[in-house]
Coordinates of C-alpha atoms and ligand atoms in Angstrom, one line a residue:
X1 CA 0.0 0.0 0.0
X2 CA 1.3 3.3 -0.7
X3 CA 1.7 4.6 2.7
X4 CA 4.2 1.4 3.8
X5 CA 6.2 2.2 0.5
X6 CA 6.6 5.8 2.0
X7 CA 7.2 4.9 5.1
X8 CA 9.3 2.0 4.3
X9 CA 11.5 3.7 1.6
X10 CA 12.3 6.1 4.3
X11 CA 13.1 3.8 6.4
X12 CA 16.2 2.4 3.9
X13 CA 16.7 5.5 1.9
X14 CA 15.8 8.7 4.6
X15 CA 14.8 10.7 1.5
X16 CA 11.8 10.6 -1.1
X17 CA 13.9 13.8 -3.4
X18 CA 10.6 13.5 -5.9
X19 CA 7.3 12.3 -5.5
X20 CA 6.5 12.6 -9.4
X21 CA 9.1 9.8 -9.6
X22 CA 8.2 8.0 -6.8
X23 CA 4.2 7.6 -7.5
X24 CA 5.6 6.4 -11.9
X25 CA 8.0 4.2 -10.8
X26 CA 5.8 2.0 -8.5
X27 CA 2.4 2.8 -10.6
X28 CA 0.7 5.0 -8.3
X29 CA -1.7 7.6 -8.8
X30 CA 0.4 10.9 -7.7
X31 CA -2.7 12.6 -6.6
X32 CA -3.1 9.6 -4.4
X33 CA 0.3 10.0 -2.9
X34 CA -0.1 13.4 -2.4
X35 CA -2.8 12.9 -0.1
X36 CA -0.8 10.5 1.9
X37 CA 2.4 12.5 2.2
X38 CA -0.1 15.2 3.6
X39 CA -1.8 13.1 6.2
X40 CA 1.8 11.4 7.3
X41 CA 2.7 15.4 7.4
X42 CA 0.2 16.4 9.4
X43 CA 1.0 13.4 12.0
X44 CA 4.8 14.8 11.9
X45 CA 5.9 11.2 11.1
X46 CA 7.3 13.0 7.9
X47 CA 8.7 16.3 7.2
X48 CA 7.6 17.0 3.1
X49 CA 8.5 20.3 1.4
X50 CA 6.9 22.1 -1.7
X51 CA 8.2 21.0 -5.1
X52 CA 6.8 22.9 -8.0
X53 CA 7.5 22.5 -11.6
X54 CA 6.7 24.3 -14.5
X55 CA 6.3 23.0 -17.9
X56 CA 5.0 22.8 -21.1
X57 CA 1.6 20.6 -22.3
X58 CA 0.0 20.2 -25.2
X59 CA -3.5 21.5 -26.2
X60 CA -6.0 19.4 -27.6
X61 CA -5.2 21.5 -31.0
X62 CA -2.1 20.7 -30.3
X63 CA -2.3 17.0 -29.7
X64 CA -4.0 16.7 -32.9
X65 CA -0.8 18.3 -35.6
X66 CA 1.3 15.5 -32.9
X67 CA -0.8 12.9 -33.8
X68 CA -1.8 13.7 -38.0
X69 CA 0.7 16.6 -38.4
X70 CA 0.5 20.2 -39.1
X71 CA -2.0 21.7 -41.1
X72 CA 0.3 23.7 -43.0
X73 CA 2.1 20.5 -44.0
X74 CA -1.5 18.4 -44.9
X75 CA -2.0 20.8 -47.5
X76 CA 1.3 20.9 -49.1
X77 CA 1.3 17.5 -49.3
X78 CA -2.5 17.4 -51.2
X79 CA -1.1 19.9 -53.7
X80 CA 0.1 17.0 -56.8
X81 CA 3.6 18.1 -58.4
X82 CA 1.4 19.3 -61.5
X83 CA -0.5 21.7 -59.5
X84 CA -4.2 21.3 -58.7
X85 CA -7.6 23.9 -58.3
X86 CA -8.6 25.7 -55.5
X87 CA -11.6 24.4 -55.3
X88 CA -10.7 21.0 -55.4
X89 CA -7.8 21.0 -53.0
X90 CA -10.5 22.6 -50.2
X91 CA -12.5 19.3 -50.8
X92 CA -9.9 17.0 -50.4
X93 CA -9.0 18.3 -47.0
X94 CA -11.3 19.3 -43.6
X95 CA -12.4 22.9 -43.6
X96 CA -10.7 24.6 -40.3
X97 CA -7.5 22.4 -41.0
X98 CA -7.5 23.7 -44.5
X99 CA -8.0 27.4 -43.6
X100 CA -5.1 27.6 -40.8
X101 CA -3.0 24.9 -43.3
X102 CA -3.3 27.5 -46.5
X103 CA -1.9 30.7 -44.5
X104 CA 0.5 28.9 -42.3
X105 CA 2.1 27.3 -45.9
X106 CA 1.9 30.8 -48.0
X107 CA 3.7 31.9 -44.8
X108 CA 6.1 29.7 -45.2
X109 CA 6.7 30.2 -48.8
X110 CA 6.1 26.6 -49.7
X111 CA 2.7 27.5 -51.8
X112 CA 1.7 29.6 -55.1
X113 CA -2.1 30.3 -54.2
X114 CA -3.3 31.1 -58.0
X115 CA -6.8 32.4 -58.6
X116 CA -7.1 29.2 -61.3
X117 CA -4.3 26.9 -59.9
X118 CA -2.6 26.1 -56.7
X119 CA 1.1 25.0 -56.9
X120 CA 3.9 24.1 -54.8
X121 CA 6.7 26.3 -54.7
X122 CA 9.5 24.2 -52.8
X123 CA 9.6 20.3 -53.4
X124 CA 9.5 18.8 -50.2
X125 CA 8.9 20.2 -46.8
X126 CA 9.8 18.9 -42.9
X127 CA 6.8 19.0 -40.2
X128 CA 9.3 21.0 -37.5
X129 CA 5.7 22.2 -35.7
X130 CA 4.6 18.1 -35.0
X131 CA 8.2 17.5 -34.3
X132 CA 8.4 19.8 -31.3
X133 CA 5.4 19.2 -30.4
X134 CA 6.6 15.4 -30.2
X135 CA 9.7 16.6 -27.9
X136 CA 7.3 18.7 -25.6
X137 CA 5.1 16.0 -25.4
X138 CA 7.9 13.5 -24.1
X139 CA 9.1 16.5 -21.9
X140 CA 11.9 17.0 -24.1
X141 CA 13.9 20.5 -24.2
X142 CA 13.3 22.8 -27.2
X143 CA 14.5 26.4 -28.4
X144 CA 13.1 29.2 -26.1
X145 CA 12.2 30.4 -29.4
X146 CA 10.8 27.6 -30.9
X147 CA 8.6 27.4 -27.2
X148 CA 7.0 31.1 -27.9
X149 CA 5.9 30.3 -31.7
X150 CA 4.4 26.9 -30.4
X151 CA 2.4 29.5 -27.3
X152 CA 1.4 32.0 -30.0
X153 CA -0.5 29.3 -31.8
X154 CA -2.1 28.2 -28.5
X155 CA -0.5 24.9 -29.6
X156 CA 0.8 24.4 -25.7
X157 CA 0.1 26.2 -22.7
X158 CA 2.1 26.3 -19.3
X159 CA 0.9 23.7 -16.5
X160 CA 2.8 24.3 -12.9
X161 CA 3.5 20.5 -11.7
X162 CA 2.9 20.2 -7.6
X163 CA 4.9 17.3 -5.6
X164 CA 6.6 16.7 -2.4
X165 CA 9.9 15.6 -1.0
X166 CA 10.0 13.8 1.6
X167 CA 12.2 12.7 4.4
X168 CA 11.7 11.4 8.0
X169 CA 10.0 13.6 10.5
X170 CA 10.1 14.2 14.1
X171 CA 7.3 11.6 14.8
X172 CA 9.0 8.9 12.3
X173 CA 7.9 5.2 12.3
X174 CA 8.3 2.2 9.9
X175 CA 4.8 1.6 10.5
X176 CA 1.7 4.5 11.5
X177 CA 0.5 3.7 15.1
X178 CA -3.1 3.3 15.4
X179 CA -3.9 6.2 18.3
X180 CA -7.0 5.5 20.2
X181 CA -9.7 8.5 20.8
X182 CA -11.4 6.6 23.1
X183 CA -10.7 4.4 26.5
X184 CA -13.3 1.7 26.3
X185 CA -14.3 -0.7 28.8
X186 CA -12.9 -3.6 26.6
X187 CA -9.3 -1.8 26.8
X188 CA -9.6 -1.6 30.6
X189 CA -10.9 -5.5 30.8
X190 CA -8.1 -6.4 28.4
X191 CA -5.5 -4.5 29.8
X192 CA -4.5 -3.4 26.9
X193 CA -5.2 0.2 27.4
X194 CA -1.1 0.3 29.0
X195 CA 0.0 0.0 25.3
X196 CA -2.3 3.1 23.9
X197 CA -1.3 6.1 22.3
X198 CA -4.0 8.8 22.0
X199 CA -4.2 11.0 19.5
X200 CA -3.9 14.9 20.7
X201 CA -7.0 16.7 21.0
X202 CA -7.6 18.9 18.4
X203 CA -9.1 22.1 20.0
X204 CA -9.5 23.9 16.9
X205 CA -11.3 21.5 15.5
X206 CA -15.2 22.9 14.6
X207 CA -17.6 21.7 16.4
X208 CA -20.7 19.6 14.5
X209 CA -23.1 22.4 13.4
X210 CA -26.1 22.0 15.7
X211 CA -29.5 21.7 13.5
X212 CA -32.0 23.4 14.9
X213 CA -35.8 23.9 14.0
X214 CA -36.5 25.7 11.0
X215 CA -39.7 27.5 10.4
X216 CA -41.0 26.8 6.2
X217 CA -41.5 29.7 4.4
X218 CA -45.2 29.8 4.2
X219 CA -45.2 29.9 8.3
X220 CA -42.7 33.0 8.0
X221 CA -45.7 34.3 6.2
X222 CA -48.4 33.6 7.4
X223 CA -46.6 35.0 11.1
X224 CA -46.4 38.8 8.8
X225 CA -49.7 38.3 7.1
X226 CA -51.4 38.1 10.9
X227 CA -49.0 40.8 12.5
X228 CA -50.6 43.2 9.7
X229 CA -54.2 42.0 10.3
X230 CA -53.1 42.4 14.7
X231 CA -51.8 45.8 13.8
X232 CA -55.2 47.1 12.0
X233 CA -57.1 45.5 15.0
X234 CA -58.3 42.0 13.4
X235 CA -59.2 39.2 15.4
X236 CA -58.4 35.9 14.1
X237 CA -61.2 33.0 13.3
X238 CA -60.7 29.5 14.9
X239 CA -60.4 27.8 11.5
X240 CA -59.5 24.4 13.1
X241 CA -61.7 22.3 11.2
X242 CA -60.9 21.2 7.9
X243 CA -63.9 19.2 8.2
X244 CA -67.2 21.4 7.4
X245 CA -71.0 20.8 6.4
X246 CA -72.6 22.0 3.3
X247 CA -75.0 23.8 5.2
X248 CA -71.7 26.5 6.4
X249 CA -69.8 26.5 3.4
X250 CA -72.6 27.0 0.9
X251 CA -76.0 27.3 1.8
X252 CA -75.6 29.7 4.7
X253 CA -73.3 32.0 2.3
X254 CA -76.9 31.3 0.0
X255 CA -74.9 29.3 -2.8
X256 CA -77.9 27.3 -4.2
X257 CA -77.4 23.5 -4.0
X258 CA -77.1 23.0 -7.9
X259 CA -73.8 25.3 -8.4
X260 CA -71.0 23.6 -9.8
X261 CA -68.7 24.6 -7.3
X262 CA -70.8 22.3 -5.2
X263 CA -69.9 19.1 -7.6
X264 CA -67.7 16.4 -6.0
X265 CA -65.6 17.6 -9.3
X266 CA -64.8 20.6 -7.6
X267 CA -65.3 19.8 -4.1
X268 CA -64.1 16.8 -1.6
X269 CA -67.0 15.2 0.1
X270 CA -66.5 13.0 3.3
X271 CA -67.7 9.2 2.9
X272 CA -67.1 8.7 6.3
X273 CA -69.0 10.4 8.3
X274 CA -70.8 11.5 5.1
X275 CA -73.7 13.9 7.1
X276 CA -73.2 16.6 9.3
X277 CA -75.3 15.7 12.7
X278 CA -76.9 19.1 14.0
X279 CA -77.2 22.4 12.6
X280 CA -79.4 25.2 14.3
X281 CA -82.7 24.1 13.0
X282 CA -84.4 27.7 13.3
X283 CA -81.7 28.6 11.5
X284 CA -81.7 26.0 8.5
X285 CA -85.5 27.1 8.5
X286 CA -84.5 30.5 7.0
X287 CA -81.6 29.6 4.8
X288 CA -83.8 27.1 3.4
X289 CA -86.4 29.7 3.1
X290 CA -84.4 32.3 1.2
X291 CA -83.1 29.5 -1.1
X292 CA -86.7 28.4 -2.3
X293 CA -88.8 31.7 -2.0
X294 CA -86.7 34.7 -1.4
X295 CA -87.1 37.3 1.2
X296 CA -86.3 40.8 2.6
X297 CA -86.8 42.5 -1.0
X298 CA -84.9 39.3 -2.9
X299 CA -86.8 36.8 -5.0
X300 CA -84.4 33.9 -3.9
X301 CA -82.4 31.1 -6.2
X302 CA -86.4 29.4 -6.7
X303 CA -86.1 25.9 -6.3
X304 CA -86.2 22.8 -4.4
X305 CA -83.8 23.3 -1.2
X306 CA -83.0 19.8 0.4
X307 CA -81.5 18.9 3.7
X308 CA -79.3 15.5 2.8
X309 CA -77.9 18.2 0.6
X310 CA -76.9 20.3 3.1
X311 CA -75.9 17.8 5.7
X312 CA -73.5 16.5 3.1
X313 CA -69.9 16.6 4.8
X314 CA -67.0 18.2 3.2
X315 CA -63.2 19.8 3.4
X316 CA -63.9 23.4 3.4
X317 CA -63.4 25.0 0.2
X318 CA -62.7 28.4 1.2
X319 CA -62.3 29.6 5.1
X320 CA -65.6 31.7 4.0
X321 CA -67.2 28.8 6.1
X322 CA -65.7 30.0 9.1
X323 CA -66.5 33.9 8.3
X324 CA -70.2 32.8 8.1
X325 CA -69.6 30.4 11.4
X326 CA -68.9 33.7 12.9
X327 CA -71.2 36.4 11.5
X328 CA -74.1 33.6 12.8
X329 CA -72.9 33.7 16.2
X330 CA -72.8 37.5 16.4
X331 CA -76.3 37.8 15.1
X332 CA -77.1 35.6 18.0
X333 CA -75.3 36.7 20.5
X334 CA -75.9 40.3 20.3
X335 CA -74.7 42.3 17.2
X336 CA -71.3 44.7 17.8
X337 CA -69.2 46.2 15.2
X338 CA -66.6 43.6 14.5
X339 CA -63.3 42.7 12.0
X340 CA -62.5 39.2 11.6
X341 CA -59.5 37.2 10.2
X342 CA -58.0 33.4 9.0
X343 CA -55.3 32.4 7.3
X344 CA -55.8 28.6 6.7
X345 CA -56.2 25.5 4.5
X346 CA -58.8 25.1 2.3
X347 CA -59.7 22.3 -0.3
X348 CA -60.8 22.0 -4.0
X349 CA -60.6 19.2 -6.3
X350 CA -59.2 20.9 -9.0
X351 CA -56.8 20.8 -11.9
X352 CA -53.3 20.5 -10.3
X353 CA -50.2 22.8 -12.5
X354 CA -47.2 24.7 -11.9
X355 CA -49.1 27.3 -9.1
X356 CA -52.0 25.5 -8.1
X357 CA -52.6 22.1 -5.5
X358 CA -55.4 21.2 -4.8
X359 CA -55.5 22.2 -1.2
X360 CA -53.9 25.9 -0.8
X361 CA -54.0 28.4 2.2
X362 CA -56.6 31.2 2.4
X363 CA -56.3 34.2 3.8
X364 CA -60.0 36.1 4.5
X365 CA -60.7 39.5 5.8
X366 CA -64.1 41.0 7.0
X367 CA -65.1 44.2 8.7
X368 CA -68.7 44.0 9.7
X369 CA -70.6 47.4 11.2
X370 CA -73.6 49.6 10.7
X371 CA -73.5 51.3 6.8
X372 CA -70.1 50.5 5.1
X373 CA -70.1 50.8 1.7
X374 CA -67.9 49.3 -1.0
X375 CA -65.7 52.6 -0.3
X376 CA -64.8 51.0 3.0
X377 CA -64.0 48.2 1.6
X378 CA -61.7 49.7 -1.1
X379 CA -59.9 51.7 1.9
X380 CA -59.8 49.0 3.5
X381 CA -57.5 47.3 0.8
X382 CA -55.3 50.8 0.5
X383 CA -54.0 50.1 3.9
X384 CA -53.8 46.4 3.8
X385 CA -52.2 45.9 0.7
X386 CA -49.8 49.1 1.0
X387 CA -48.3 47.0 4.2
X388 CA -47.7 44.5 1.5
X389 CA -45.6 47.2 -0.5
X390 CA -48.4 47.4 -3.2
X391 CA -50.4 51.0 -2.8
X392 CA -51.2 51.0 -6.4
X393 CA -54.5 49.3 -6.6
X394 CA -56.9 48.6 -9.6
X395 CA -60.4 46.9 -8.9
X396 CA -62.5 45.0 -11.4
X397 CA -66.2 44.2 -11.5
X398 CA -66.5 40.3 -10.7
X399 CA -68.8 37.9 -9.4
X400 CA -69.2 35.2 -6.6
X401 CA -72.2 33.7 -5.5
X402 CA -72.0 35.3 -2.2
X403 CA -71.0 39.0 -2.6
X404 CA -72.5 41.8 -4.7
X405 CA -70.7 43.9 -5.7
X406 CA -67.5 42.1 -6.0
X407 CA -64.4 42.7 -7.3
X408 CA -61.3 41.6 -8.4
X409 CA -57.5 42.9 -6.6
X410 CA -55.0 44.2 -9.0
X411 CA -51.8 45.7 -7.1
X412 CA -48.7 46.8 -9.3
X413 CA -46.0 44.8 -8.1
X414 CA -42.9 47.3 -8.1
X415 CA -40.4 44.8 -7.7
X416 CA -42.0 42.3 -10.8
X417 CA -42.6 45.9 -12.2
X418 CA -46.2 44.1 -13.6
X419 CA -49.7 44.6 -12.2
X420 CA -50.6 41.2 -10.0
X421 CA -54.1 39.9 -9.4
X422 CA -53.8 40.2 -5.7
X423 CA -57.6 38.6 -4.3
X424 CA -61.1 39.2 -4.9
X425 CA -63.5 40.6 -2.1
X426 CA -67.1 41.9 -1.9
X427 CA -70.0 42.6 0.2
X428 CA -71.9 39.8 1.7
X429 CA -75.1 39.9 -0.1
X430 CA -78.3 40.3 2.2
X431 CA -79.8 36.9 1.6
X432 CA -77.0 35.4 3.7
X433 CA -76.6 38.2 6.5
X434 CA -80.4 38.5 7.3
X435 CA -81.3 35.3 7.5
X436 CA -78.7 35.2 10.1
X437 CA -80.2 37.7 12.6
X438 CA -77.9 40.4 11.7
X439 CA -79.9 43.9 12.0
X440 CA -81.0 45.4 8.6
X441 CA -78.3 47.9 8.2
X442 CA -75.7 46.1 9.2
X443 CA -72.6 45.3 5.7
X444 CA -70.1 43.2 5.8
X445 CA -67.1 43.8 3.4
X446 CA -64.8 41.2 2.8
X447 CA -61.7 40.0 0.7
X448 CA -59.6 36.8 0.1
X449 CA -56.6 36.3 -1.2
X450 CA -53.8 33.2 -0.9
X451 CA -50.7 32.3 1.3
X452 CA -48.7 30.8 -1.9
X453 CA -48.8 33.3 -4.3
X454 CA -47.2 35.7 -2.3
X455 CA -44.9 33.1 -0.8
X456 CA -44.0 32.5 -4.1
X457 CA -43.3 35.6 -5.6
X458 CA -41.3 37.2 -2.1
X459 CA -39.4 33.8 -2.0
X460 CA -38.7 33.4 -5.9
X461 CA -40.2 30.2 -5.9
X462 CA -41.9 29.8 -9.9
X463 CA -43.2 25.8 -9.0
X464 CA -45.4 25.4 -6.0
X465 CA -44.4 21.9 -5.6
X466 CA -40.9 23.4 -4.5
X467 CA -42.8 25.1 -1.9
X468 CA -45.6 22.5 -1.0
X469 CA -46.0 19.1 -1.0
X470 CA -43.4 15.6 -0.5
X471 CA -41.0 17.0 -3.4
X472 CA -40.0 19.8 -1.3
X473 CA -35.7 19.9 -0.8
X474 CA -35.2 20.4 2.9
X475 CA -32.5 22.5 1.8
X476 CA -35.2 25.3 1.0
X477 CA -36.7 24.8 4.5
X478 CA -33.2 25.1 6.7
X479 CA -32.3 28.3 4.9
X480 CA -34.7 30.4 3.4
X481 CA -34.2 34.4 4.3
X482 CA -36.3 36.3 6.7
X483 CA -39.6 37.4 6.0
X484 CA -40.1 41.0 6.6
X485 CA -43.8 42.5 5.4
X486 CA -46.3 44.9 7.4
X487 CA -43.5 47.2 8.3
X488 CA -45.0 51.1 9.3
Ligands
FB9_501 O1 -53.5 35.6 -3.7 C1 -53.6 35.9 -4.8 N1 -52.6 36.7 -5.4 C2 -51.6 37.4 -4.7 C3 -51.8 37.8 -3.4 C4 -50.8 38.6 -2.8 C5 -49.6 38.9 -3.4 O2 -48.7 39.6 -2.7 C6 -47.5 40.1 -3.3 C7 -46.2 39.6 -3.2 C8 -46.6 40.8 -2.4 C9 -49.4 38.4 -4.7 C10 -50.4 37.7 -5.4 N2 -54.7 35.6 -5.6 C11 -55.8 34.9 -5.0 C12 -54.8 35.9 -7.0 C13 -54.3 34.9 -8.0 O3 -53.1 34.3 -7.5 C14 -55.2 33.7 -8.3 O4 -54.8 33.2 -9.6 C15 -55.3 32.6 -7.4 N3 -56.2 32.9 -6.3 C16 -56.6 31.7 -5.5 C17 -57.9 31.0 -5.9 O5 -57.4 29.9 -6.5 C18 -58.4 28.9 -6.6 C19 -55.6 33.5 -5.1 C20 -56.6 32.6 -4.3 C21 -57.8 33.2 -3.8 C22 -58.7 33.8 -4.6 C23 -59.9 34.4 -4.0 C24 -60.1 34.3 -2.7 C25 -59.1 33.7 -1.8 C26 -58.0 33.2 -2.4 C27 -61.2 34.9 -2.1 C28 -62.2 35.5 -1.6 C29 -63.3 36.1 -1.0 C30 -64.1 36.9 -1.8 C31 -65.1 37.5 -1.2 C32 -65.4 37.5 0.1 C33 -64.5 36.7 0.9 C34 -63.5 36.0 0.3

């Protein structure tokens, strides 16, 4: 093994004068050697010193006019002693050889390059340029001179040659002891521990990084979404059910029971348990009510409004459940001015592709009180979305089956330098707030918008399964920058 033949040349020789030498001669990979000369080094059983040489390599253009000769010499040689065309000398020979082979040879003065007829001018010629490079190549001397023409043809380039010599150091053995790092048990039962050696301590040594927890990037946030909602005096939702019942995330919000949002295409129902067990029944009574026949002014969706329908269990689409969860309770327990928030999962057997899952996190705002108006609403968004470093704002008419008016978010992104759809919002229509309880002049104005798009775009991330999902590289997780949004 190569370290004995170190160790053990020393041993008969005291001096290892070149390591180049040393590795050819006994067939071992120098690179290999080097390593070991560093590690007996480091260990002081040997004392090595710095050897650099310079020399000369071939290039692979270089290696080529060794191998098949110069170009300038390949097309003297295709020229016939009659002479031959221009055209057909170019065919016999490859194009870049011919091109560098034509000037090299007019150069040389052993070519007449004649508009009809190409003929030598001297009648033989010697390859001097795949001569040297034969002598460089074998690491035989040549002509300063002769060196620089070779270079200016990038024909060889200048390689500096590292190795080691080597003689016995301070620490010096035929053979490297083992040194123990550790006093075991068996060593003390065997006795054996008289005839250690342990190896130094190394107090420089680094210690193992210590992992810690890492937070994922949608968490950093999320945590900035709900300081900015805490700073304009939200209160948060509880959101912790995934599991929800028709009845609270469509009919109370009075999205009639044929909409095809309400298709297991578009929706996960439960099979097990497949019916919600109670809903307030005076309650149901009015939602099913304003389904069928109308009310307060509205003429209703005017159909058949069943109850298995409504019982039917499902993962929340949208944490919209939740906001009408809420509203119901404050109709019931006494109206007062509030604003809600979530930021949570929601569900939707969709179409999976580069940006969307089919679960993905919402993030809901409302603001209920006595005579807002969409004006509200739209001031609303001027502050929220100017934490988010967007206070240019664009709103388009749009519809969902539970707001009117609504409208679509547009907010120009200054650091995409592009106008981004940034949510959709509205006013909670007043077929799902009085049936509730909720006093007649009593609006609610809220908005919607996700957790991964902005994730996304503040984290770089173009492919949502790089930020959700099994695929996701730890990697991403342990060091993703701070999060910094909502700052005055
Ligand atoms: O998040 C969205 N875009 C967005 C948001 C913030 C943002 O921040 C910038 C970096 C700083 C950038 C982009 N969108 C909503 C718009 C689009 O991404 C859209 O293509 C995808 N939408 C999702 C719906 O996908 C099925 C985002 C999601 C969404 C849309 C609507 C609502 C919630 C989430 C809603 C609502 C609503 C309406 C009325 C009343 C109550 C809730």
């Amino acid at each position: 093994m190569a370290e004995e033949a170190v160790l053990g040349f020393l041993e008969k020789h005291g001096e290892i004068s070149d390591s180049g030498e040393f590795a050819s001669e006994r067939g071992i990979d120098h690179q290999e050697l080097t390593n070991i000369i560093k590690s007996l080094h480091g260990f002081r059983l040997v004392d090595a010193q710095d050897i650099k040489r310079e020399r000369w390599v071939l290039t692979e253009e270089g290696k080529t006019y060794a191998a098949a000769g110069s170009p300038e010499v390949l097309v003297f040689l295709a020229i016939p002693p009659e002479g031959i065309s221009p055209v057909e000398l170019q065919s016999k020979i490859d194009p870049s050889v011919f091109k560098i082979g034509r000037s090299q040879a007019i150069k040389n003065q052993w070519v007449e390059m004649g508009k009809q007829l190409v003929t030598r001018k001297v009648s033989n010629v010697q390859d001097k340029v795949q001569d040297l490079l034969i002598r460089v190549q074998n690491e035989q001397g040549i002509d300063p001179k002769e060196i620089d023409a070779l270079k200016r043809r990038k024909l060889i380039v200048p390689q500096t040659w590292k190795g080691y010599s080597v003689r016995k150091g301070p620490n010096y053995a035929p053979k490297r002891k083992k040194f123990a790092t550790d006093l075991t048990r068996d060593n003390l039962q065997r006795g054996d521990w008289k005839d250690l050696e342990f190896k130094e301590y190394n107090f420089s040594a680094k210690g193992q990084p210590i992992e810690g927890g890492h937070l994922h990037p949608l968490l950093k946030v999320r945590q900035q979404f709900k300081m900015i909602f805490l700073q304009m005096g939200f209160e948060e939702m509880p959101t912790n059910n995934f599991v929800e019942s028709s009845f609270w995330n469509f009919d109370a919000l009075f999205q009639p029971q044929q909409h095809p949002a309400r298709d297991s295409h578009d929706t996960f129902f439960l099979q097990v348990p497949s019916m919600t067990k109670t809903l307030p029944e005076d309650y149901v009574e009015k939602v099913k009510r304003i389904h069928e026949s109308g009310g307060y002014g509205s003429r209703g969706h005017e159909y058949d409004w069943k109850r298995e329908e409504a019982n039917k269990n499902l993962l929340r689409t949208h944490t919209t459940a939740v906001s009408s969860r809420m509203l119901y309770m404050l109709a019931q327990n006494g109206f007062a001015p509030k604003k809600y928030f979530s930021i949570d999962r929601v569900f939707r057997n969709e179409a999976v592709d580069r940006t969307h899952l089919a679960e993905f996190h919402q993030i809901e705002g409302l603001v209920c009180d006595r005579g807002l108006t969409l004006g509200d609403l739209i001031g609303v968004f001027y502050d929220f979305f100017t934490r988010l470093g967007m206070s240019k704002l664009k709103f388009k008419p749009a519809y969902n089956p539970y707001t009117e008016p609504s409208m679509e978010i547009f907010g120009y992104h200054e650091g995409l330098k592009k106008w981004v759809e940034i949510g959709n919002s509205g006013m909670f229509r007043p077929e799902m707030l009085l049936p509730m309880g909720l006093p007649e002049d009593v609006r609610v104005i809220a908005w919607g918008l996700s957790l991964e798009r902005p994730t996304m775009i503040l984290y770089g991330i173009d492919n949502i399964r790089d930020l959700f999902g099994h695929k996701v590289d730890l990697g991403l997780i342990k060091k993703n920058p701070l999060c910094r949004l909502g700052i005055e």
